[in-house]
Amino acid sequence: MRVNEFLLLDGARLPTVDPMLLRATSYGHFTSMQVRDGQVDGLDLHFERLDRSTREIFDRPLPAGRVRDDLRAALDAAGAGDLSIRVNVFAVDDVHLLTRVGPPVEPATQPVRLRTYQHQRAVPHLKHTGSFDLTYYARKARTEGYDDALFHDPAGHVSEASIWNICFARGPHLTFPAAPLLAGIRQQTLQRVLPTYATEPIPLDDLATYDAAYLTNSVDPALPVASIDDVTFEPHPTSADVITKAYATQPSQVI
């Protein structure tokens, strides 16, 4: 007798969940966005990321129009314009989009304390579904009394945090790490509107020479860093103002 795929949760069968969806979490890629009034910061960059990654992972394009149609369907189904949306891309014969919709998430308000670890994600330029290591190190940092993890390469150069990019400030000038990392949508949005910025190696030994550090992701556009290991940072209005003014020149895009 041929047995079809099915799922059990704590021993009970789940008749309404398609086992095919497990592939969306095992081999694929994704992007996450915050939607406000039906608009998204850097929406064109999300489209570009999804298409580029689908071409690399599955050898097929992912047209922006198809993604936009699914995003509009998510808005219609939610009946609201303020949402959190994650689009997973996976393939079973053909490319599929699994869209997860939830309530909006507000930016954090408290500066964070980071613990450094030598680590590099596999294929770091892709926002892929292999996130075990990110959760592992974030949890490890919290058990050691910090808020989250910050990674560096074997040469001691900073790369990225668990779910954030990071940048550093000297006066009004921002510097982004040159180590292998995922170029986040917020980071790209910020970089394309800053009047000037640098991308260069950032050694751990040089952290104390910076005035401030900021984390960026889809939720937190510029979350101040309170400390990295034993290096502390005070509030820095000069660089915070540069970032605020830069973002203000980049309007959100309608889905």
Coordinates of C-alpha atoms in Angstrom, one line a residue:
M1 CA 0.0 0.0 0.0
R2 CA 1.3 3.5 -1.0
V3 CA 1.4 6.0 1.9
N4 CA 1.0 9.7 1.1
E5 CA 2.9 12.3 3.0
F6 CA 1.2 13.7 6.2
L7 CA 2.2 15.5 9.4
L8 CA 1.8 14.7 13.1
L9 CA 2.0 17.3 15.8
D10 CA 2.6 15.8 19.2
G11 CA 1.3 12.5 17.8
A12 CA -1.9 14.0 16.4
R13 CA -2.4 14.2 12.6
L14 CA -2.7 17.6 11.0
P15 CA -5.1 17.0 8.1
T16 CA -5.2 20.6 6.9
V17 CA -1.5 21.3 6.6
D18 CA 0.2 20.4 3.3
P19 CA 3.6 18.7 4.0
M20 CA 4.9 20.5 0.9
L21 CA 5.1 23.7 3.0
L22 CA 8.0 22.2 5.0
R23 CA 10.1 22.8 2.0
A24 CA 9.6 26.5 2.4
T25 CA 11.6 26.4 5.6
S26 CA 14.3 23.8 4.5
Y27 CA 15.6 25.1 1.2
G28 CA 14.6 28.5 0.0
H29 CA 15.0 32.2 0.7
F30 CA 12.8 35.0 1.9
T31 CA 12.3 38.7 2.6
S32 CA 10.5 40.4 5.5
M33 CA 8.8 43.8 5.4
Q34 CA 6.8 46.2 7.6
V35 CA 3.8 47.6 5.8
R36 CA 2.3 50.9 6.9
D37 CA -0.9 52.2 5.2
G38 CA -0.2 49.8 2.3
Q39 CA 3.3 51.1 1.8
V40 CA 6.8 49.6 2.3
D41 CA 10.2 51.2 2.6
G42 CA 12.5 50.0 -0.1
L43 CA 9.8 47.9 -1.9
D44 CA 11.8 47.9 -5.1
L45 CA 14.8 46.5 -3.2
H46 CA 12.6 43.7 -1.9
F47 CA 11.6 42.9 -5.5
E48 CA 15.2 43.0 -6.6
R49 CA 16.3 40.7 -3.8
L50 CA 13.6 38.1 -4.4
D51 CA 14.3 38.0 -8.1
R52 CA 18.1 37.9 -7.8
S53 CA 18.0 35.2 -5.1
T54 CA 15.5 33.0 -7.0
R55 CA 17.7 33.2 -10.1
E56 CA 20.7 32.1 -8.1
I57 CA 19.0 29.3 -6.0
F58 CA 16.4 28.0 -8.5
D59 CA 17.7 29.2 -11.9
R60 CA 14.5 31.0 -12.6
P61 CA 13.3 34.6 -12.5
L62 CA 10.7 35.9 -10.1
P63 CA 8.9 38.9 -11.7
A64 CA 8.1 41.8 -9.4
G65 CA 4.5 41.7 -10.7
R66 CA 3.9 38.3 -9.3
V67 CA 5.2 39.3 -5.9
R68 CA 3.2 42.5 -5.9
D69 CA 0.0 40.5 -6.7
D70 CA 0.6 38.2 -3.7
L71 CA 1.3 41.2 -1.5
R72 CA -1.9 42.9 -2.6
A73 CA -3.7 39.6 -1.9
A74 CA -2.3 39.7 1.6
L75 CA -3.5 43.2 2.2
D76 CA -7.0 42.2 0.9
A77 CA -7.1 39.1 3.1
A78 CA -6.0 41.1 6.2
G79 CA -8.4 43.9 5.6
A80 CA -5.8 46.3 7.0
G81 CA -2.9 48.4 5.7
D82 CA -0.5 48.0 8.7
L83 CA 1.1 44.6 8.7
S84 CA 4.2 42.5 9.0
I85 CA 4.7 40.3 5.9
R86 CA 7.3 37.6 5.2
V87 CA 7.5 36.2 1.6
N88 CA 9.2 32.7 1.5
V89 CA 10.3 31.4 -1.9
F90 CA 10.7 27.7 -2.4
A91 CA 10.4 25.2 -5.3
V92 CA 8.6 21.9 -5.9
D93 CA 8.7 21.5 -9.7
D94 CA 7.8 25.2 -9.9
V95 CA 8.6 28.2 -7.8
H96 CA 6.1 28.9 -5.0
L97 CA 5.5 31.9 -2.7
L98 CA 4.4 31.3 0.9
T99 CA 3.3 34.6 2.4
R100 CA 3.0 35.0 6.1
V101 CA 1.0 37.9 7.4
G102 CA 0.9 39.2 11.0
P103 CA 0.4 42.3 13.0
P104 CA 2.8 45.2 12.6
V105 CA 5.9 45.3 14.8
E106 CA 7.1 48.6 16.2
P107 CA 10.7 49.6 16.4
A108 CA 12.6 48.9 19.6
T109 CA 13.3 51.9 21.9
Q110 CA 16.1 50.8 24.1
P111 CA 19.8 50.7 23.0
V112 CA 21.1 47.1 22.8
R113 CA 24.2 45.4 24.3
L114 CA 25.9 43.1 21.9
R115 CA 28.2 40.1 22.5
T116 CA 30.7 39.2 19.7
Y117 CA 31.3 35.8 18.3
Q118 CA 33.5 34.6 15.4
H119 CA 30.9 33.3 12.9
Q120 CA 29.9 33.7 9.3
R121 CA 26.5 32.5 7.9
A122 CA 26.6 30.1 5.0
V123 CA 26.3 31.9 1.7
P124 CA 26.0 35.2 3.6
H125 CA 24.9 37.4 0.7
L126 CA 21.6 35.4 0.5
K127 CA 18.7 35.9 3.0
H128 CA 18.1 32.1 3.0
T129 CA 16.1 29.9 5.3
G130 CA 19.1 28.5 7.2
S131 CA 18.7 30.5 10.3
F132 CA 19.5 28.0 13.1
D133 CA 22.9 29.6 13.7
L134 CA 21.5 33.1 14.0
T135 CA 19.0 31.9 16.7
Y136 CA 21.6 29.8 18.4
Y137 CA 24.1 32.7 18.8
A138 CA 21.4 35.2 19.7
R139 CA 20.2 32.9 22.5
K140 CA 23.7 32.3 23.6
A141 CA 24.3 36.0 23.9
R142 CA 21.2 36.4 26.1
T143 CA 22.3 33.6 28.4
E144 CA 25.5 35.5 28.8
G145 CA 23.8 38.7 29.9
Y146 CA 23.6 40.5 26.5
D147 CA 20.7 41.4 24.2
D148 CA 22.0 39.9 21.0
A149 CA 24.9 38.6 19.0
L150 CA 27.4 40.4 16.7
F151 CA 29.6 38.4 14.3
H152 CA 33.1 38.9 13.2
D153 CA 35.4 37.0 10.8
P154 CA 38.6 35.1 11.7
A155 CA 40.6 38.3 11.2
G156 CA 38.5 40.1 13.8
H157 CA 36.5 42.2 11.4
V158 CA 32.9 43.0 12.2
S159 CA 30.3 41.7 9.7
E160 CA 26.6 41.7 10.9
A161 CA 24.4 41.0 13.9
S162 CA 22.0 38.1 14.2
I163 CA 19.1 39.8 12.3
W164 CA 20.5 43.2 11.7
N165 CA 23.1 45.1 9.7
I166 CA 25.3 47.4 11.7
C167 CA 27.0 50.7 10.9
F168 CA 29.4 52.9 12.9
A169 CA 29.7 56.7 13.2
R170 CA 32.6 59.1 13.6
G171 CA 31.0 62.5 13.8
P172 CA 28.5 62.7 11.0
H173 CA 30.2 60.1 8.9
L174 CA 28.9 56.5 8.7
T175 CA 31.0 53.4 8.0
F176 CA 29.6 50.0 7.0
P177 CA 31.5 46.7 7.4
A178 CA 33.3 45.3 4.4
A179 CA 33.2 41.7 5.6
P180 CA 30.9 39.2 3.9
L181 CA 27.3 39.8 5.0
L182 CA 23.7 40.2 3.8
A183 CA 23.1 43.6 2.5
G184 CA 19.8 44.3 4.2
I185 CA 17.0 46.4 2.7
R186 CA 17.2 49.1 5.3
Q187 CA 21.0 49.3 4.9
Q188 CA 20.6 49.6 1.1
T189 CA 17.9 52.2 1.5
L190 CA 20.1 54.2 3.9
Q191 CA 23.2 53.9 1.7
R192 CA 21.4 55.2 -1.4
V193 CA 20.3 58.4 0.2
L194 CA 23.3 59.2 2.4
P195 CA 25.4 62.1 0.9
T196 CA 28.6 60.1 1.7
Y197 CA 29.5 56.9 3.5
A198 CA 32.4 54.4 3.7
T199 CA 32.5 50.6 3.4
E200 CA 35.7 49.3 4.9
P201 CA 37.0 46.6 7.4
I202 CA 36.0 47.4 11.0
P203 CA 38.4 45.6 13.4
L204 CA 37.2 44.8 16.8
D205 CA 40.2 46.6 18.2
D206 CA 39.0 49.8 16.6
L207 CA 35.5 49.9 18.0
A208 CA 36.3 52.3 20.8
T209 CA 37.4 54.9 18.2
Y210 CA 33.8 55.3 16.9
D211 CA 31.3 57.6 18.5
A212 CA 28.2 55.4 17.9
A213 CA 26.9 52.3 16.3
Y214 CA 23.4 51.5 14.9
L215 CA 21.6 48.4 14.0
T216 CA 19.2 48.4 11.0
N217 CA 16.6 45.9 9.7
S218 CA 13.0 46.0 8.4
V219 CA 11.7 46.8 11.9
D220 CA 14.5 49.0 13.3
P221 CA 15.7 51.7 10.9
A222 CA 18.5 52.9 13.3
L223 CA 18.6 51.2 16.7
P224 CA 21.4 52.6 18.8
V225 CA 24.0 50.2 20.3
A226 CA 24.7 50.7 23.9
S227 CA 27.8 48.4 24.0
I228 CA 29.8 45.8 22.2
D229 CA 31.5 43.5 24.6
D230 CA 33.2 46.0 27.0
V231 CA 33.1 48.9 24.6
T232 CA 30.3 51.4 25.4
F233 CA 28.7 54.1 23.3
E234 CA 26.8 57.2 24.5
P235 CA 23.9 58.8 22.6
H236 CA 25.2 60.7 19.6
P237 CA 22.8 63.3 18.3
T238 CA 25.1 64.2 15.3
S239 CA 25.0 60.8 13.6
A240 CA 21.4 60.1 14.7
D241 CA 20.3 63.3 12.9
V242 CA 22.2 62.4 9.7
I243 CA 20.4 59.0 9.6
T244 CA 17.0 60.6 10.4
K245 CA 17.3 63.2 7.7
A246 CA 18.6 60.6 5.1
Y247 CA 15.5 58.3 5.7
A248 CA 13.2 61.3 5.4
T249 CA 14.3 61.9 1.8
Q250 CA 13.3 58.3 0.8
P251 CA 9.5 58.0 0.7
S252 CA 7.7 54.6 1.2
Q253 CA 6.4 52.8 -1.9
V254 CA 2.8 51.8 -2.5
I255 CA 2.2 48.0 -2.8

